[in-house]
Amino acid sequence: MRLSPLNQIFERPGPIVTAYLEPGVADATSETSVDLRWRALAEQLVAEGADEPTVDAAGKAVNGQPPGRTAAEGMVVVAAGGEVLFTDSLHGPVGGDHASWAPLPHLAAYVRANADTRRYGVVVVDSSGADFVVRGAPTSGHGESGRGEEGHAQVRGEQRPLHKVRGAGLSNRRMQNAVEETADRNAKLVADNIVRLVDSARLSSVLLVGAVEARSRVVHHLPHGVQDLVRTSDRAGSGDVSAEAESALDDAVAEIERLIQDNLVERLRGRMSAGTGVEGAADVLQALRQGAVDTLLLTEEDPDNGTAPEASRRKIAIGTGAAELASDAAELRRLFTAGGTADSDVSISEEALDEALIRAGAASDAVAEVVSAEAGLRDGVGALLRFAPAEQA
């Protein structure tokens, strides 16, 4: 996820309301349950000192969405000064319903839930054509409420002749050749539609399932650049998007995401010796102060409850500027005031590490990626850098 679109929210003077409604399941009680859930958050915010016009504005944003959609997809709302600054749906858990009234918007949970902006396709192919499903993040970008909806499409080519006949006579061989030619034209039609879909839906990967011969024909007609995005599976052989095909897609997506994460961690380890990769809070903070971070790496949320790693939630010192951040107040004064003394006149507050990192990353046009806890990043954070930062005294 590119963080720069979030920068305008961080530039808004606080305090700011940030509220999350956890995604779940829509049912007949959705309207009542969403209303009750929001009321609980609103009461909490007012008790913490949030002004009623801002809480009311956030409430109108929540109630303005279809309750079933909010119950299923969840929602984040950011508001200040009596107006809504940002809303979006969620692609994953955020640790339950929660809200904050704080100097900064709290967007770490949103970034972790929605960091993967990749989209995937499954194509179930046979000799007559194919069925398509697109899954993943929406293409519309930040702030467009609406989860990555599954798009379904069907392409059918020539329907006859598609069945070979037995026998070795001349007429039979002609029929067999005609069947081969029809199947090949249909495969090219499917391949052309895959190419268009990869471009229009910005797919990161395509899973091709169905009969082996039909799959091979389609792959043959794909350009090499698209072939590199295609994975195949034998788990569905009929001409519809079955539960088996969906399961195969789930497995393929999980494997792709694992490979992407492994690649990010390998790049980080490989670049650390050159000074263009860092891990741990102190080194990432230094890199962000100098605008050196290209890709911010955050450890994933707990898969069981959606909460952020404890190390990422520890408090650090921040100033008014996005790059004004340090491990503690004394370090912040030393770095950002002329005298550098404890009594220096500088506006300092405390904020969770991951929230401060995201603000600084948004201001410097960084990208955020989420990696597995198995990567073992020190303090739960790391970064790929544009350049090696200078040492700061």
Coordinates of C-alpha atoms in Angstrom, one line a residue:
M1 CA 0.0 0.0 0.0
R2 CA 1.3 3.4 -0.9
L3 CA 0.9 5.6 2.1
S4 CA 1.0 9.1 0.6
P5 CA -2.8 9.3 0.0
L6 CA -3.2 9.2 3.8
N7 CA -0.9 12.2 4.3
Q8 CA -3.7 14.7 4.0
I9 CA -5.4 13.1 7.0
F10 CA -2.3 13.3 9.1
E11 CA -1.9 17.0 8.1
R12 CA -5.3 17.8 9.7
P13 CA -4.8 19.3 13.2
G14 CA -6.0 17.1 16.0
P15 CA -7.4 15.7 18.1
I16 CA -9.0 13.3 15.7
V17 CA -11.6 10.5 16.0
T18 CA -10.6 7.1 14.5
A19 CA -13.2 4.4 14.8
Y20 CA -13.2 0.7 13.6
L21 CA -16.0 -1.7 13.1
E22 CA -14.7 -5.2 12.8
P23 CA -15.6 -7.1 9.6
G24 CA -17.8 -10.2 10.2
V25 CA -20.9 -11.8 8.9
A26 CA -24.1 -10.1 7.6
D27 CA -27.4 -11.5 8.7
A28 CA -30.9 -10.4 9.6
T29 CA -29.8 -8.6 12.7
S30 CA -27.1 -6.6 10.9
E31 CA -29.0 -3.3 11.1
T32 CA -29.6 -3.5 14.8
S33 CA -26.1 -4.9 15.6
V34 CA -24.2 -2.2 13.6
D35 CA -26.2 0.5 15.3
L36 CA -25.6 -0.9 18.8
R37 CA -21.9 -1.4 18.0
W38 CA -21.5 2.2 16.9
R39 CA -23.4 3.6 19.9
A40 CA -20.9 1.8 22.2
L41 CA -18.0 3.4 20.3
A42 CA -19.7 6.8 20.3
E43 CA -20.3 6.7 24.1
Q44 CA -16.6 5.8 24.6
L45 CA -15.4 8.7 22.4
V46 CA -17.6 11.2 24.2
A47 CA -16.4 9.9 27.5
E48 CA -12.8 10.4 26.3
G49 CA -13.5 14.0 25.5
A50 CA -14.4 13.9 21.8
D51 CA -16.7 16.7 20.7
E52 CA -20.2 15.7 19.8
P53 CA -20.3 17.3 16.3
T54 CA -17.3 15.1 15.3
V55 CA -18.8 12.0 16.8
D56 CA -22.1 12.7 15.1
A57 CA -20.4 13.2 11.8
A58 CA -18.6 9.8 12.2
G59 CA -21.9 8.2 13.1
K60 CA -23.6 9.6 10.0
A61 CA -20.9 8.0 7.9
V62 CA -21.4 4.6 9.6
N63 CA -25.2 4.8 9.3
G64 CA -25.0 6.0 5.7
Q65 CA -23.7 2.6 4.6
P66 CA -26.0 -0.4 4.2
P67 CA -25.8 -2.2 7.5
G68 CA -25.3 -5.6 5.9
R69 CA -22.3 -4.3 4.1
T70 CA -20.8 -2.7 7.2
A71 CA -21.4 -5.9 9.2
A72 CA -19.7 -8.0 6.5
E73 CA -16.8 -5.7 5.4
G74 CA -16.2 -3.7 8.5
M75 CA -15.4 0.0 8.4
V76 CA -12.8 2.6 9.4
V77 CA -14.0 6.2 9.9
V78 CA -11.7 9.2 10.6
A79 CA -13.3 12.5 11.6
A80 CA -12.3 15.9 13.1
G81 CA -13.8 19.3 13.5
G82 CA -17.3 18.1 12.9
E83 CA -16.5 16.5 9.5
V84 CA -15.5 13.1 8.1
L85 CA -12.0 13.0 6.7
F86 CA -11.8 9.4 5.6
T87 CA -13.8 6.1 5.4
D88 CA -13.0 2.7 3.9
S89 CA -14.0 -0.9 4.3
L90 CA -11.5 -3.5 5.7
H91 CA -10.0 -6.5 4.1
G92 CA -9.1 -8.2 7.3
P93 CA -9.5 -8.2 11.1
V94 CA -8.5 -5.2 13.2
G95 CA -8.7 -6.6 16.7
G96 CA -12.4 -6.0 17.2
D97 CA -14.4 -2.7 17.4
H98 CA -12.4 0.1 18.8
A99 CA -12.0 3.9 18.7
S100 CA -9.6 6.6 19.7
W101 CA -9.7 10.3 20.3
A102 CA -6.0 11.3 19.9
P103 CA -3.7 13.9 18.4
L104 CA -3.1 11.6 15.4
P105 CA -5.5 9.4 13.4
H106 CA -4.8 5.8 14.3
L107 CA -4.4 4.0 10.9
A108 CA -2.0 1.2 11.7
A109 CA -4.8 -1.3 12.0
Y110 CA -6.2 -0.1 8.6
V111 CA -2.8 -0.3 6.9
R112 CA -2.3 -3.9 8.2
A113 CA -5.8 -5.0 7.1
N114 CA -5.6 -3.4 3.7
A115 CA -1.9 -3.4 2.9
D116 CA -2.3 -6.1 0.3
T117 CA -3.7 -4.3 -2.7
R118 CA -3.0 -7.2 -5.1
R119 CA -5.8 -8.8 -7.1
Y120 CA -6.1 -12.4 -8.2
G121 CA -8.1 -14.2 -10.9
V122 CA -9.3 -17.8 -11.3
V123 CA -10.1 -19.1 -14.8
V124 CA -11.9 -22.4 -15.2
V125 CA -11.4 -23.5 -18.8
D126 CA -12.7 -26.2 -21.1
S127 CA -12.7 -26.6 -24.9
S128 CA -15.7 -24.3 -25.3
G129 CA -14.5 -21.3 -23.3
A130 CA -14.0 -20.3 -19.7
D131 CA -15.5 -18.8 -16.5
F132 CA -13.6 -16.1 -14.7
V133 CA -13.6 -14.8 -11.1
V134 CA -11.6 -11.8 -9.8
R135 CA -10.8 -11.5 -6.2
G136 CA -8.8 -9.2 -4.0
A137 CA -8.5 -5.5 -3.2
P138 CA -10.6 -2.9 -5.1
T139 CA -8.9 -1.0 -7.9
S140 CA -10.3 2.3 -6.8
G141 CA -7.7 2.9 -4.1
H142 CA -7.8 4.6 -0.7
G143 CA -11.0 5.9 0.8
E144 CA -13.4 4.1 -1.5
S145 CA -15.7 2.1 0.7
G146 CA -16.3 -1.2 -0.9
R147 CA -14.3 -4.4 -0.5
G148 CA -12.7 -6.1 -3.5
E149 CA -15.8 -7.5 -4.9
E150 CA -15.7 -10.8 -6.7
G151 CA -16.3 -10.2 -10.4
H152 CA -17.7 -13.1 -12.4
A153 CA -17.6 -13.4 -16.2
Q154 CA -18.0 -16.0 -18.8
V155 CA -16.5 -16.4 -22.2
R156 CA -17.9 -18.9 -24.7
G157 CA -16.5 -19.5 -28.2
E158 CA -17.6 -21.8 -31.0
Q159 CA -19.7 -24.7 -29.7
R160 CA -19.4 -27.0 -32.7
P161 CA -17.6 -29.1 -33.6
L162 CA -16.0 -29.9 -30.2
H163 CA -16.3 -33.7 -29.9
K164 CA -14.1 -36.1 -31.8
V165 CA -15.5 -39.2 -33.5
R166 CA -14.0 -42.6 -33.6
G167 CA -12.6 -44.2 -36.7
A168 CA -9.7 -43.7 -39.2
G169 CA -11.6 -42.7 -42.3
L170 CA -10.9 -39.5 -44.2
S171 CA -14.2 -37.9 -43.0
N172 CA -13.4 -38.8 -39.4
R173 CA -9.9 -37.3 -39.7
R174 CA -11.4 -34.1 -41.1
M175 CA -13.8 -33.9 -38.2
Q176 CA -11.0 -34.5 -35.7
N177 CA -9.0 -31.7 -37.3
A178 CA -12.0 -29.4 -37.2
V179 CA -12.5 -30.2 -33.5
E180 CA -8.8 -29.4 -32.9
E181 CA -9.1 -26.1 -34.8
T182 CA -12.3 -25.1 -32.9
A183 CA -10.7 -25.8 -29.5
D184 CA -7.6 -23.9 -30.5
R185 CA -9.6 -20.8 -31.6
N186 CA -11.6 -21.0 -28.4
A187 CA -8.4 -21.2 -26.4
K188 CA -7.0 -18.1 -28.1
L189 CA -10.3 -16.3 -27.3
V190 CA -9.8 -17.2 -23.6
A191 CA -6.2 -16.2 -23.7
D192 CA -7.0 -12.8 -25.2
N193 CA -9.6 -12.3 -22.4
I194 CA -7.0 -13.2 -19.8
V195 CA -4.6 -10.6 -21.2
R196 CA -7.3 -7.9 -21.1
L197 CA -8.4 -8.9 -17.6
V198 CA -4.8 -8.8 -16.3
D199 CA -4.5 -5.3 -17.6
S200 CA -7.9 -3.9 -16.7
A201 CA -8.2 -5.5 -13.2
R202 CA -4.4 -5.2 -12.5
L203 CA -4.1 -8.9 -11.5
S204 CA -1.0 -10.1 -9.7
S205 CA -1.6 -13.7 -10.5
V206 CA -4.0 -16.0 -12.4
L207 CA -4.9 -19.5 -11.4
L208 CA -5.9 -21.6 -14.5
V209 CA -7.9 -24.8 -13.7
G210 CA -9.7 -27.3 -15.8
A211 CA -8.7 -30.1 -18.2
V212 CA -5.0 -30.4 -18.8
E213 CA -5.3 -30.2 -22.6
A214 CA -7.6 -27.1 -22.5
R215 CA -5.2 -25.4 -20.0
S216 CA -2.2 -26.1 -22.2
R217 CA -3.9 -24.6 -25.3
V218 CA -4.7 -21.4 -23.4
V219 CA -1.2 -21.0 -22.0
H220 CA 0.3 -21.5 -25.5
H221 CA -1.6 -18.4 -26.7
L222 CA -0.6 -16.2 -23.8
P223 CA 2.3 -13.7 -24.1
H224 CA 5.4 -14.6 -22.0
G225 CA 4.8 -11.7 -19.6
V226 CA 1.3 -13.0 -18.8
Q227 CA 2.5 -16.6 -18.7
D228 CA 4.7 -15.6 -15.8
L229 CA 1.6 -14.7 -13.8
V230 CA -0.2 -18.0 -14.4
R231 CA -0.4 -20.9 -12.1
T232 CA -2.2 -24.1 -12.9
S233 CA -4.2 -26.6 -10.8
D234 CA -5.9 -30.0 -11.5
R235 CA -8.4 -29.4 -8.7
A236 CA -11.3 -28.4 -10.9
G237 CA -12.1 -29.9 -14.2
S238 CA -15.6 -28.7 -15.0
G239 CA -16.6 -25.5 -16.8
D240 CA -17.8 -23.5 -13.8
V241 CA -16.2 -21.7 -10.8
S242 CA -16.8 -24.5 -8.3
A243 CA -16.0 -24.6 -4.6
E244 CA -13.0 -26.7 -5.5
A245 CA -11.7 -24.0 -7.8
E246 CA -12.2 -21.4 -5.1
S247 CA -10.3 -23.6 -2.7
A248 CA -7.5 -24.0 -5.2
L249 CA -7.4 -20.2 -5.6
D250 CA -7.2 -19.7 -1.9
D251 CA -4.2 -22.0 -1.8
A252 CA -2.6 -20.3 -4.7
V253 CA -3.1 -16.8 -3.2
A254 CA -1.7 -18.0 0.1
E255 CA 1.4 -19.4 -1.7
I256 CA 1.8 -16.2 -3.7
E257 CA 1.6 -14.0 -0.6
R258 CA 4.1 -16.3 1.2
L259 CA 6.6 -16.0 -1.6
I260 CA 6.1 -12.2 -1.8
Q261 CA 6.7 -11.9 2.0
D262 CA 9.8 -14.2 1.8
N263 CA 11.2 -12.1 -1.0
L264 CA 10.7 -8.9 1.0
V265 CA 12.5 -10.4 4.0
E266 CA 15.3 -11.8 1.8
R267 CA 15.7 -8.3 0.2
L268 CA 15.9 -6.8 3.6
R269 CA 18.6 -9.2 4.9
G270 CA 20.6 -8.8 1.7
R271 CA 20.5 -5.0 1.8
M272 CA 21.4 -4.6 5.4
S273 CA 25.1 -5.1 4.8
A274 CA 25.0 -2.2 2.2
G275 CA 23.2 0.1 4.6
T276 CA 20.0 0.2 2.5
G277 CA 18.0 -2.1 4.7
V278 CA 17.3 -1.7 8.4
E279 CA 15.3 -3.4 11.1
G280 CA 14.4 -2.4 14.7
A281 CA 12.7 0.8 15.9
A282 CA 15.9 2.9 16.4
D283 CA 17.2 2.4 12.9
V284 CA 13.8 2.7 11.2
L285 CA 13.2 6.0 13.0
Q286 CA 16.5 7.3 11.9
A287 CA 15.8 6.4 8.3
L288 CA 12.3 8.0 8.4
R289 CA 13.7 11.2 9.9
Q290 CA 15.9 11.6 6.8
G291 CA 13.2 10.5 4.3
A292 CA 15.2 7.4 3.3
V293 CA 12.4 4.8 3.6
D294 CA 11.1 3.4 0.4
T295 CA 9.2 0.4 1.8
L296 CA 8.1 0.2 5.4
L297 CA 7.8 -3.4 6.7
L298 CA 5.3 -4.1 9.5
T299 CA 4.8 -7.4 11.3
E300 CA 1.4 -8.8 10.7
E301 CA -1.4 -8.7 13.2
D302 CA -2.1 -11.7 15.4
P303 CA -4.1 -14.1 13.2
D304 CA -6.3 -15.2 16.1
N305 CA -7.5 -11.8 17.2
G306 CA -6.3 -9.2 14.7
T307 CA -4.3 -7.2 17.2
A308 CA -1.0 -5.6 16.4
P309 CA 2.3 -7.0 17.8
E310 CA 3.1 -5.7 21.3
A311 CA 6.5 -4.4 20.2
S312 CA 4.8 -2.2 17.6
R313 CA 2.5 -0.6 20.2
R314 CA 5.1 0.7 22.5
K315 CA 5.1 4.5 22.9
I316 CA 7.6 6.8 21.3
A317 CA 8.0 10.6 21.3
I318 CA 6.7 12.6 18.4
G319 CA 6.7 16.3 17.5
T320 CA 4.4 18.3 15.3
G321 CA 6.2 17.4 12.1
A322 CA 5.9 13.9 10.5
A323 CA 9.7 13.4 10.6
E324 CA 9.9 14.5 14.2
L325 CA 10.0 11.2 16.0
A326 CA 12.4 9.5 18.4
S327 CA 12.6 6.8 21.0
D328 CA 11.9 9.2 23.8
A329 CA 11.4 12.9 24.6
A330 CA 15.1 13.5 25.5
E331 CA 16.3 12.2 22.1
L332 CA 13.6 14.2 20.3
R333 CA 14.7 17.4 22.0
R334 CA 18.4 16.7 21.3
L335 CA 17.6 16.1 17.6
F336 CA 15.1 18.9 16.9
T337 CA 15.9 21.8 19.2
A338 CA 18.8 24.2 19.1
G339 CA 19.8 23.7 22.7
G340 CA 18.9 20.1 22.9
T341 CA 18.1 20.4 26.6
A342 CA 15.3 18.9 28.6
D343 CA 13.8 22.4 29.1
S344 CA 13.9 23.2 25.4
D345 CA 10.6 24.6 24.1
V346 CA 9.3 21.8 21.7
S347 CA 5.9 20.3 21.4
I348 CA 6.2 16.7 22.3
S349 CA 3.6 13.9 22.7
E350 CA 3.6 10.2 22.9
E351 CA 2.3 7.9 20.2
A352 CA 2.4 4.1 19.4
L353 CA 5.4 3.2 17.3
D354 CA 3.5 1.9 14.3
E355 CA 1.1 4.9 14.2
A356 CA 4.1 7.3 14.2
L357 CA 5.9 5.2 11.5
I358 CA 2.9 5.3 9.2
R359 CA 2.5 9.1 9.6
A360 CA 6.2 9.6 8.7
G361 CA 5.9 7.1 5.8
A362 CA 2.9 8.9 4.4
A363 CA 4.7 12.2 4.4
S364 CA 7.7 10.7 2.5
D365 CA 5.7 8.7 -0.1
A366 CA 6.7 5.3 1.4
V367 CA 5.0 2.0 0.7
A368 CA 3.8 -0.3 3.5
E369 CA 4.1 -4.0 3.3
V370 CA 3.1 -6.5 6.0
V371 CA 5.3 -9.5 6.7
S372 CA 4.8 -12.7 8.8
A373 CA 5.7 -12.8 12.4
E374 CA 8.0 -15.7 11.4
A375 CA 10.3 -13.1 9.8
G376 CA 11.3 -12.1 13.3
L377 CA 11.8 -8.4 12.6
R378 CA 13.4 -6.7 15.7
D379 CA 10.7 -4.5 17.3
G380 CA 8.3 -5.8 14.6
V381 CA 9.5 -3.3 12.1
G382 CA 12.0 -2.9 9.2
A383 CA 12.5 -0.9 6.1
L384 CA 14.0 -1.0 2.6
L385 CA 15.7 2.3 1.9
R386 CA 16.2 4.6 -1.0
F387 CA 19.7 5.5 0.3
A388 CA 21.9 4.8 3.3
P389 CA 21.0 7.4 6.0
A390 CA 23.7 9.5 7.5
E391 CA 24.7 8.9 11.1
Q392 CA 23.1 11.3 13.5
A393 CA 25.0 12.3 16.6

